[in-house]
mmCIF file of N, CA and C in Angstrom:
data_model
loop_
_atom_site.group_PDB
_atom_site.id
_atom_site.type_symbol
_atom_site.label_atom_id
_atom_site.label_comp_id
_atom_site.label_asym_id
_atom_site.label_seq_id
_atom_site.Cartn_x
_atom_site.Cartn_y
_atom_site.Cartn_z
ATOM 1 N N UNK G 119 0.815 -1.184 0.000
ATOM 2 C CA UNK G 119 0.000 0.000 0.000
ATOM 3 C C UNK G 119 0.868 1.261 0.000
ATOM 4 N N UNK G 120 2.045 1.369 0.754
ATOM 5 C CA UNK G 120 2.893 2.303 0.536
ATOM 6 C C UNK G 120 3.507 2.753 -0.340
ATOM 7 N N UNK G 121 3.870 1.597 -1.642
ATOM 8 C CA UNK G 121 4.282 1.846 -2.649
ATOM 9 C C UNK G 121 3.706 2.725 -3.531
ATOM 10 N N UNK G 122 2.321 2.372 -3.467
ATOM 11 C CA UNK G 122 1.250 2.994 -4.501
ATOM 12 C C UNK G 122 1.312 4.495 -4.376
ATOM 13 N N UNK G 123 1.025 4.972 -2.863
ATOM 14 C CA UNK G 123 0.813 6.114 -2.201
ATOM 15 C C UNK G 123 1.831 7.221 -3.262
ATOM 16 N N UNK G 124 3.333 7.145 -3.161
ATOM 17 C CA UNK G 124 4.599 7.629 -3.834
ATOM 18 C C UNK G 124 4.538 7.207 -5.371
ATOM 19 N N UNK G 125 3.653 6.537 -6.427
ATOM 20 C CA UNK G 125 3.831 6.466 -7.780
ATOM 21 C C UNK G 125 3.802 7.504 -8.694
ATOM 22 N N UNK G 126 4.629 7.792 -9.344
ATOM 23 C CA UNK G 126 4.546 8.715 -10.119
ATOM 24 C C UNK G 126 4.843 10.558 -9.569
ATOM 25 N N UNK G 127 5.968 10.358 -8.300
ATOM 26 C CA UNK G 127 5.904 11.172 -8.120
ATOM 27 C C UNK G 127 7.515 11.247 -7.274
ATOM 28 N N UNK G 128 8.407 12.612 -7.703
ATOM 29 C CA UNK G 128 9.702 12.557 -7.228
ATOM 30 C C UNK G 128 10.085 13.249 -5.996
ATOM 31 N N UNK G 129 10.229 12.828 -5.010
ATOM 32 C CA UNK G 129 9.635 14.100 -3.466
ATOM 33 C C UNK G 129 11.267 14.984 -3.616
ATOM 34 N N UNK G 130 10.960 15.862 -3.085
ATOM 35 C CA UNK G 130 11.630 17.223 -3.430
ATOM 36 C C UNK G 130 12.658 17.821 -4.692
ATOM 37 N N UNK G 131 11.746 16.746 -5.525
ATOM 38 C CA UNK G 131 12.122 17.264 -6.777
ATOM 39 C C UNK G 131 11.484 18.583 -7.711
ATOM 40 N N UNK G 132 10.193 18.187 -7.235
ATOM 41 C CA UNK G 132 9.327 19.644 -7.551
ATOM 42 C C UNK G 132 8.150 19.765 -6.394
ATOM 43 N N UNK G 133 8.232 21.065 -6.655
ATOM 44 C CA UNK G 133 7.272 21.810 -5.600
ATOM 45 C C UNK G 133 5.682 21.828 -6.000
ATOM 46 N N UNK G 134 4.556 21.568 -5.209
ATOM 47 C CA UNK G 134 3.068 21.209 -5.511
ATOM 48 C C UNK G 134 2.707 23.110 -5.975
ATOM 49 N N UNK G 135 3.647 24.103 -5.441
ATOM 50 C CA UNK G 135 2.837 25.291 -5.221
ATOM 51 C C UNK G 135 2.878 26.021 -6.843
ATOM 52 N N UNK G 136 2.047 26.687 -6.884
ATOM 53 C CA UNK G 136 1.858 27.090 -8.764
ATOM 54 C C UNK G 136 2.138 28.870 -8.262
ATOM 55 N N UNK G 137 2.381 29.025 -9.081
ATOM 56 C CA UNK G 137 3.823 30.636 -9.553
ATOM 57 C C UNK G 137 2.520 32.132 -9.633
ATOM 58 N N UNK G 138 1.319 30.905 -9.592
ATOM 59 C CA UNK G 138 -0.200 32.610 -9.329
ATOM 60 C C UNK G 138 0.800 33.524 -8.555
ATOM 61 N N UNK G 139 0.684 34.619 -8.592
ATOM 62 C CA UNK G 139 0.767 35.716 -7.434
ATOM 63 C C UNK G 139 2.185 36.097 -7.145
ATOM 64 N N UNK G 140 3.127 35.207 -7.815
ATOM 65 C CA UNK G 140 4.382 35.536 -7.654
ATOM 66 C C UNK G 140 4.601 36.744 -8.968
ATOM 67 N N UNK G 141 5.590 38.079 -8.039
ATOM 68 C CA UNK G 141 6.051 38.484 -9.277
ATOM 69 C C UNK G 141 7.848 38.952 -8.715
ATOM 70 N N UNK G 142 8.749 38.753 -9.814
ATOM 71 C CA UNK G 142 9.664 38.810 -10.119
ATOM 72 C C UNK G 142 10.439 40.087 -9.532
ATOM 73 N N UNK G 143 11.511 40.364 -8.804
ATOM 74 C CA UNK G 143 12.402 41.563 -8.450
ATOM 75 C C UNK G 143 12.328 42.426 -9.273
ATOM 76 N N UNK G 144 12.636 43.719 -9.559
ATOM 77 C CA UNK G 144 12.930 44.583 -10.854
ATOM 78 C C UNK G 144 13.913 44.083 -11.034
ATOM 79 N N UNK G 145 14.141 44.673 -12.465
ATOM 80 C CA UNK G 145 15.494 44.392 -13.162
ATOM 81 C C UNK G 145 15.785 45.427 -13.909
ATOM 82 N N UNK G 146 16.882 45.474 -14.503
ATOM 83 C CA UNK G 146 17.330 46.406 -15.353
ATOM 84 C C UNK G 146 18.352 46.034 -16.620
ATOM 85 N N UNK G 147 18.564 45.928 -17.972
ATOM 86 C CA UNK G 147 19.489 45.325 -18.756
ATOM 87 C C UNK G 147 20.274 46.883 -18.940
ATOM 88 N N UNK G 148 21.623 46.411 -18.662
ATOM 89 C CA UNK G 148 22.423 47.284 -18.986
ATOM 90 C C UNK G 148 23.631 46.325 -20.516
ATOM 91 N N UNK G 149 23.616 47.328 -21.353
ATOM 92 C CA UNK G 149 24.226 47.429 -22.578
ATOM 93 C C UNK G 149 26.217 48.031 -22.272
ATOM 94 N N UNK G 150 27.178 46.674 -22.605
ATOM 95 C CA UNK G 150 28.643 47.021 -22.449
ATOM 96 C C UNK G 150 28.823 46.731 -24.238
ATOM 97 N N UNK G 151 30.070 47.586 -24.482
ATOM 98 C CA UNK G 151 30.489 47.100 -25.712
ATOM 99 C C UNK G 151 31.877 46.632 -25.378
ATOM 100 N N UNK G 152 32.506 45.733 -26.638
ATOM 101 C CA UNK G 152 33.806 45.626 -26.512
ATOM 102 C C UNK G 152 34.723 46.337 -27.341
ATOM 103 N N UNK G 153 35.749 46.307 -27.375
ATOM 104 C CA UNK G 153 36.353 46.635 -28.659
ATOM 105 C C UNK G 153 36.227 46.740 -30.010
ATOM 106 N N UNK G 154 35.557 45.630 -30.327
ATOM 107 C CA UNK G 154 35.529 45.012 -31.784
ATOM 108 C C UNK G 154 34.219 45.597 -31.763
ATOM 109 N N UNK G 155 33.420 46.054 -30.900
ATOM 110 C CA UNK G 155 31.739 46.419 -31.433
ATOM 111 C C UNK G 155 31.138 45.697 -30.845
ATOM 112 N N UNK G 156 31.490 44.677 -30.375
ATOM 113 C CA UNK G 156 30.402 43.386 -29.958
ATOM 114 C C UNK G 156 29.584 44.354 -29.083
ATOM 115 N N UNK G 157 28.378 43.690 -28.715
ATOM 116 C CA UNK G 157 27.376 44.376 -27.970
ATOM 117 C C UNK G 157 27.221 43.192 -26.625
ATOM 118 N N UNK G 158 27.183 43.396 -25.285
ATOM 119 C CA UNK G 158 26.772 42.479 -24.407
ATOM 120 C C UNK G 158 25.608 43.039 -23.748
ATOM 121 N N UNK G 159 24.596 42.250 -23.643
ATOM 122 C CA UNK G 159 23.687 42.926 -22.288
ATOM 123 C C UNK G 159 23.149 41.755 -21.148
ATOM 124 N N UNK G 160 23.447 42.766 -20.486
ATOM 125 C CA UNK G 160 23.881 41.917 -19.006
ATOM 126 C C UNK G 160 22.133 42.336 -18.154
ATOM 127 N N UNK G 161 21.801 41.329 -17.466
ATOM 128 C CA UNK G 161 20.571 41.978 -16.921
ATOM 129 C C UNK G 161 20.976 41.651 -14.908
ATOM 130 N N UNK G 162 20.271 42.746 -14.577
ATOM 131 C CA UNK G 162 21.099 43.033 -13.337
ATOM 132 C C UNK G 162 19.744 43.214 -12.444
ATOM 133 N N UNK G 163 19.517 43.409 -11.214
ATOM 134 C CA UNK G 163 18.911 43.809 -9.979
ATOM 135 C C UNK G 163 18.571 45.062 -10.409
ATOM 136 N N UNK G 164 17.376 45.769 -10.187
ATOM 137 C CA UNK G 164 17.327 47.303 -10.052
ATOM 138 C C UNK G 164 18.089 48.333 -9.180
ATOM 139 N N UNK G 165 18.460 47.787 -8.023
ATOM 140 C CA UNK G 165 19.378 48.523 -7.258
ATOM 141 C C UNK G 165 20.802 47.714 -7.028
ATOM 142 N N UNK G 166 21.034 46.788 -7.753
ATOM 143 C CA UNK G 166 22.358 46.561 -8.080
ATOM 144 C C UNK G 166 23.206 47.647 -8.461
ATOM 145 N N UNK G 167 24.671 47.310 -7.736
ATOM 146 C CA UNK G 167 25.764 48.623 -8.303
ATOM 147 C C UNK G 167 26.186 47.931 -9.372
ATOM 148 N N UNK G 168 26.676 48.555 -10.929
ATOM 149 C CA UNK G 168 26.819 48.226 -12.175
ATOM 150 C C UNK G 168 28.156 48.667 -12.059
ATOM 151 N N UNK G 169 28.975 47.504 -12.418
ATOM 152 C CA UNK G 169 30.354 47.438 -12.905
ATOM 153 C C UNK G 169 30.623 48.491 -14.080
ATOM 154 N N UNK G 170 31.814 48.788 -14.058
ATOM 155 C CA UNK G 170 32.261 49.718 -15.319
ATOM 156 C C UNK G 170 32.730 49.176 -16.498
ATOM 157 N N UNK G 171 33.263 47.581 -15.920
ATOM 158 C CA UNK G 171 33.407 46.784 -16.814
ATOM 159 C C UNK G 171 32.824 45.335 -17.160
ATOM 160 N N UNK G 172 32.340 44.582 -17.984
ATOM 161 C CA UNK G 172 32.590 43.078 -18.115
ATOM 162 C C UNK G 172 32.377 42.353 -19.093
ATOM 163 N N UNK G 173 33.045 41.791 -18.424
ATOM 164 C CA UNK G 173 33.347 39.750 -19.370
ATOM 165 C C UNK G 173 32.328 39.264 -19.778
ATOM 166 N N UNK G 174 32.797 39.446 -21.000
ATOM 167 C CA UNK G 174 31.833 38.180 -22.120
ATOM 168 C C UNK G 174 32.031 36.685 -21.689
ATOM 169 N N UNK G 175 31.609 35.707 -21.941
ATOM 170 C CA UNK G 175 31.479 34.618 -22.641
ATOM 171 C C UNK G 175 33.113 33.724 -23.417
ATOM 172 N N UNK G 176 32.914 35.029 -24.263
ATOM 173 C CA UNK G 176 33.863 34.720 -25.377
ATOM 174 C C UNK G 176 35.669 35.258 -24.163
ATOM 175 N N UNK G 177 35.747 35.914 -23.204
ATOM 176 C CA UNK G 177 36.691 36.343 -22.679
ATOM 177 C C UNK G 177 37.100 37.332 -23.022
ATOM 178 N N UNK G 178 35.974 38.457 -23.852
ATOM 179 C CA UNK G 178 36.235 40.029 -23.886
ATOM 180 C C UNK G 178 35.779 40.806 -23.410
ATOM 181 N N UNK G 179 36.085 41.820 -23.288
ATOM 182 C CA UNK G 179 36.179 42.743 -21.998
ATOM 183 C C UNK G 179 35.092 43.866 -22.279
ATOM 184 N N UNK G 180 34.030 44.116 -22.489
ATOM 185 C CA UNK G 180 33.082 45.451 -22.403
ATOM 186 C C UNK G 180 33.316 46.501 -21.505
ATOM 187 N N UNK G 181 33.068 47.627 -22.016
ATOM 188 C CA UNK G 181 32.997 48.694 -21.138
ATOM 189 C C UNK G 181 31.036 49.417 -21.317
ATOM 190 N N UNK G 182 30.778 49.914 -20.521
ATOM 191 C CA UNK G 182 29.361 50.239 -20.190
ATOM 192 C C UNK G 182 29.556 51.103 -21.222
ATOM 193 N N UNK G 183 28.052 51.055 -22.257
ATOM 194 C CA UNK G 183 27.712 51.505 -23.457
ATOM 195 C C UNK G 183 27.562 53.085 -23.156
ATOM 196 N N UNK G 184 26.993 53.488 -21.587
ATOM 197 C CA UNK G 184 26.430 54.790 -22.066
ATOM 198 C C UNK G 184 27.650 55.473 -21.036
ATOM 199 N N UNK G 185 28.937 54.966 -20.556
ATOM 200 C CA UNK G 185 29.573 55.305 -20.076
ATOM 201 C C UNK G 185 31.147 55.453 -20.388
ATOM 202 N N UNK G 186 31.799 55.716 -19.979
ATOM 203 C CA UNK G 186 33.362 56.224 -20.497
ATOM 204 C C UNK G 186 33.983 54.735 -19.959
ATOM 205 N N UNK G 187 35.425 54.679 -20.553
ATOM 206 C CA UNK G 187 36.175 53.776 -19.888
ATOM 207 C C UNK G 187 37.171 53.868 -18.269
ATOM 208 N N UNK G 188 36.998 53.206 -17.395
ATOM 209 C CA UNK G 188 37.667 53.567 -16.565
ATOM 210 C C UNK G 188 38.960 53.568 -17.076
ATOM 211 N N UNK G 189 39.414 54.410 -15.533
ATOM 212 C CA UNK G 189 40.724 54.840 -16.258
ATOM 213 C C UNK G 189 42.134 53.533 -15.765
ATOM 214 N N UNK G 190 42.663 53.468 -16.591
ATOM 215 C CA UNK G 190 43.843 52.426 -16.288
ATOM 216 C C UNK G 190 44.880 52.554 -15.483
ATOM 217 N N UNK G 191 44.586 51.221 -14.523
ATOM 218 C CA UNK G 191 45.213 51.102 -13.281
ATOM 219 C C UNK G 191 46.944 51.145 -13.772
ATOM 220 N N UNK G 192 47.868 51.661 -13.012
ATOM 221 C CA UNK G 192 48.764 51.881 -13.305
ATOM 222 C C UNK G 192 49.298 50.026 -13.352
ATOM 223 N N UNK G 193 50.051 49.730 -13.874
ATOM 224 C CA UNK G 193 51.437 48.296 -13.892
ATOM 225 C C UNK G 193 51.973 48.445 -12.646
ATOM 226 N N UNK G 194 51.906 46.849 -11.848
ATOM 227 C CA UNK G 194 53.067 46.958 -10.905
ATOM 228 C C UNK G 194 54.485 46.511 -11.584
ATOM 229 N N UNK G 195 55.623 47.213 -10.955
ATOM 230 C CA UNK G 195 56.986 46.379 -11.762
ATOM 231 C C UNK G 195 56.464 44.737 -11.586
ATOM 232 N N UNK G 196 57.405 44.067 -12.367
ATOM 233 C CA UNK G 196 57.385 43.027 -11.906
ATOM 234 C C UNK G 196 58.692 42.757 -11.146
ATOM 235 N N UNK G 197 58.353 41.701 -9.803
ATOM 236 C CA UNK G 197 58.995 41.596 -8.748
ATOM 237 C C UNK G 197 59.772 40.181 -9.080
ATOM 238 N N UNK G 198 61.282 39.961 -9.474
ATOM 239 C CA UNK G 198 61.430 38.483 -9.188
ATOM 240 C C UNK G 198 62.055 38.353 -8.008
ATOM 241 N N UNK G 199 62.088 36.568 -7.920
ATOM 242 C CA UNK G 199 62.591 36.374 -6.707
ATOM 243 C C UNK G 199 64.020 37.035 -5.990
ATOM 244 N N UNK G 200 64.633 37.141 -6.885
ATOM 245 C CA UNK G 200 66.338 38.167 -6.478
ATOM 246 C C UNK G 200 65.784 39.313 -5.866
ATOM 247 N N UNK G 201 64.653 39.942 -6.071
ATOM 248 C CA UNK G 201 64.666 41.191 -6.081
ATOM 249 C C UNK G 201 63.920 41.264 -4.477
ATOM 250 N N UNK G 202 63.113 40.109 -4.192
ATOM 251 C CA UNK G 202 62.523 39.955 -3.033
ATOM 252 C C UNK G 202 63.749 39.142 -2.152
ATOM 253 N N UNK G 203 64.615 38.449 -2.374
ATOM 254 C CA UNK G 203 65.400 38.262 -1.446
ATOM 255 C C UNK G 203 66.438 39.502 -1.437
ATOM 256 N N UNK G 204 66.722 40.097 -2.105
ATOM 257 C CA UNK G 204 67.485 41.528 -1.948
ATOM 258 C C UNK G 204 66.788 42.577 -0.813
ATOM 259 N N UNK G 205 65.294 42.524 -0.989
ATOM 260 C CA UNK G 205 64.534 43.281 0.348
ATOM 261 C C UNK G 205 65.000 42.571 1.388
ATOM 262 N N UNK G 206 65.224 41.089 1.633
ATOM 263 C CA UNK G 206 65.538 40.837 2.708
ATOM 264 C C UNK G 206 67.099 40.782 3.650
ATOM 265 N N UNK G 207 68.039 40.782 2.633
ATOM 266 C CA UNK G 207 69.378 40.743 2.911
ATOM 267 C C UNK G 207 70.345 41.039 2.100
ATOM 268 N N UNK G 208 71.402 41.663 2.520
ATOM 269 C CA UNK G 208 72.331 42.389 1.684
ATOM 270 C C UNK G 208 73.190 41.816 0.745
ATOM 271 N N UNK G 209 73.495 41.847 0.021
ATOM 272 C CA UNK G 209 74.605 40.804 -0.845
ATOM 273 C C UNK G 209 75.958 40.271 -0.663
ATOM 274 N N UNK G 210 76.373 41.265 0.053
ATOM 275 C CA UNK G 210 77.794 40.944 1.405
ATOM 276 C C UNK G 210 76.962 39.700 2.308
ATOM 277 N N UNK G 211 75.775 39.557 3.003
ATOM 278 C CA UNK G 211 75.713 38.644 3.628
ATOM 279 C C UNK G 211 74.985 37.354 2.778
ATOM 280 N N UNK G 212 74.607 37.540 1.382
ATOM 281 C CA UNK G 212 74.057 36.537 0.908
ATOM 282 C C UNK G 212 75.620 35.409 0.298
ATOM 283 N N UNK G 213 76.495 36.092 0.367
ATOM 284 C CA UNK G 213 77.883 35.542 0.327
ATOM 285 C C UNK G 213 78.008 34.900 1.173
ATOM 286 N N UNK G 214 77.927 35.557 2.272
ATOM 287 C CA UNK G 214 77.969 34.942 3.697
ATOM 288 C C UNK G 214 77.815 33.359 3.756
ATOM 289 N N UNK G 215 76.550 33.468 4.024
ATOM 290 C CA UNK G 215 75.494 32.266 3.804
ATOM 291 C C UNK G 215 76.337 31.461 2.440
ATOM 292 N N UNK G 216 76.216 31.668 1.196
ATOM 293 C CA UNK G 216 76.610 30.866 0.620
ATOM 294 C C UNK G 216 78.314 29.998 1.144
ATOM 295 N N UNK G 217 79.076 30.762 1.155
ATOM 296 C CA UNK G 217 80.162 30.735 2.043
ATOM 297 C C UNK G 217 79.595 29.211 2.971
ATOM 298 N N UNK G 218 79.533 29.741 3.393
ATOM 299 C CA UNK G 218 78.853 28.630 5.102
ATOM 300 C C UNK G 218 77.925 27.287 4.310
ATOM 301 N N UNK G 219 77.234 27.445 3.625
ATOM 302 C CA UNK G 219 76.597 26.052 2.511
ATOM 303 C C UNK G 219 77.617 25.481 1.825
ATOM 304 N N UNK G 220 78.309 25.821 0.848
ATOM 305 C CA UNK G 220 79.503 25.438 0.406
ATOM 306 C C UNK G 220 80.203 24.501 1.502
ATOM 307 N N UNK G 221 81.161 25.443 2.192
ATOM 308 C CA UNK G 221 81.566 24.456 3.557
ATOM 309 C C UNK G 221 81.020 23.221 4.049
ATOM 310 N N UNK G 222 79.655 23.417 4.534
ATOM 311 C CA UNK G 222 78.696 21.904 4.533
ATOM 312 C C UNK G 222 78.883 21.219 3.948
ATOM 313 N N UNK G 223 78.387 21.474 2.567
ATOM 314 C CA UNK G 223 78.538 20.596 1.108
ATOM 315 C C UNK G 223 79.616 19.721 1.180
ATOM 316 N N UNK G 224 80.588 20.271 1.159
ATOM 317 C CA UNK G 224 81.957 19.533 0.445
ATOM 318 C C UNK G 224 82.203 19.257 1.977
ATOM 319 N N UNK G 225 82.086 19.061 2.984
ATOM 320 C CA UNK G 225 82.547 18.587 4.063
ATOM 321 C C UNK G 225 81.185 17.196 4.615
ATOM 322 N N UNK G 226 80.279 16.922 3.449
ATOM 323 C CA UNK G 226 79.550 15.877 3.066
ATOM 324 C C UNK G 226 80.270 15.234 2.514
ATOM 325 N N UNK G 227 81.149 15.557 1.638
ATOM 326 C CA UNK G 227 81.331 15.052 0.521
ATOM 327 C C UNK G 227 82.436 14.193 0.678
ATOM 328 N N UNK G 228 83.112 14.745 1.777
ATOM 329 C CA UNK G 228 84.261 14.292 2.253
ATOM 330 C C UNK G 228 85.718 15.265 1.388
ATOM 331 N N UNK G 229 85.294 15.882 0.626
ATOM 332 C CA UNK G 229 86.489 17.174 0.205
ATOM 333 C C UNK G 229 86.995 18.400 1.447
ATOM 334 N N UNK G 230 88.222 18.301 0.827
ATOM 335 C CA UNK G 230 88.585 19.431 1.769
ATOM 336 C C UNK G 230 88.157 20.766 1.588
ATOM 337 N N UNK G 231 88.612 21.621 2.735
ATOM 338 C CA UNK G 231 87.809 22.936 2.480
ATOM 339 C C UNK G 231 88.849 23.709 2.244
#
């Protein structure tokens, strides 16, 4: 008898309640272009804050149709690792240190120093 009760039916797969009386958030479609012309429109919240910029799909970049481009963030240098161990220690003592590894090394090795 229990079986019957559950036929034809997937439990919390869908909901019994019907969509009468429901209505939808505002919205608003805002229009970015890209470079090439492409057109994107993005549909957003009514009181959503709207980006200055965005991403397509395709991985191109729009800027807001009825707006200017922001302005471009300056480049950081690029940092390599020398340059971050140089913030940390002087080159007289990175001798140092090497100095003192060396020694280890070859006194593994069984070589003289």
């Amino acid at each position: 008898m229990s079986d019957r009760s559950l036929r034809g039916m997937r439990l919390g797969a869908q909901s019994m309640e019907t969509e009468s009386g429901v209505e939808p958030a505002p919205r608003q479609n805002v229009d970015y272009v890209c470079e090439d012309g492409e057109k994107i429109t993005v549909t957003f919240a009514a009181d959503a804050d709207i980006p200055a910029t965005w991403s397509s799909s395709a991985g191109k970049v729009g800027v807001l149709a009825e707006g200017e481009a922001p302005a471009a963030e300056p480049d950081k240098p690029v940092r390599t690792h020398w340059d971050m161990l140089l913030e940390r220690r002087s080159e007289d003592e990175l001798e140092d240190i090497l100095k003192d590894r060396l020694k280890i090394l070859r006194s593994k090795r069984g070589e003289k120093v």
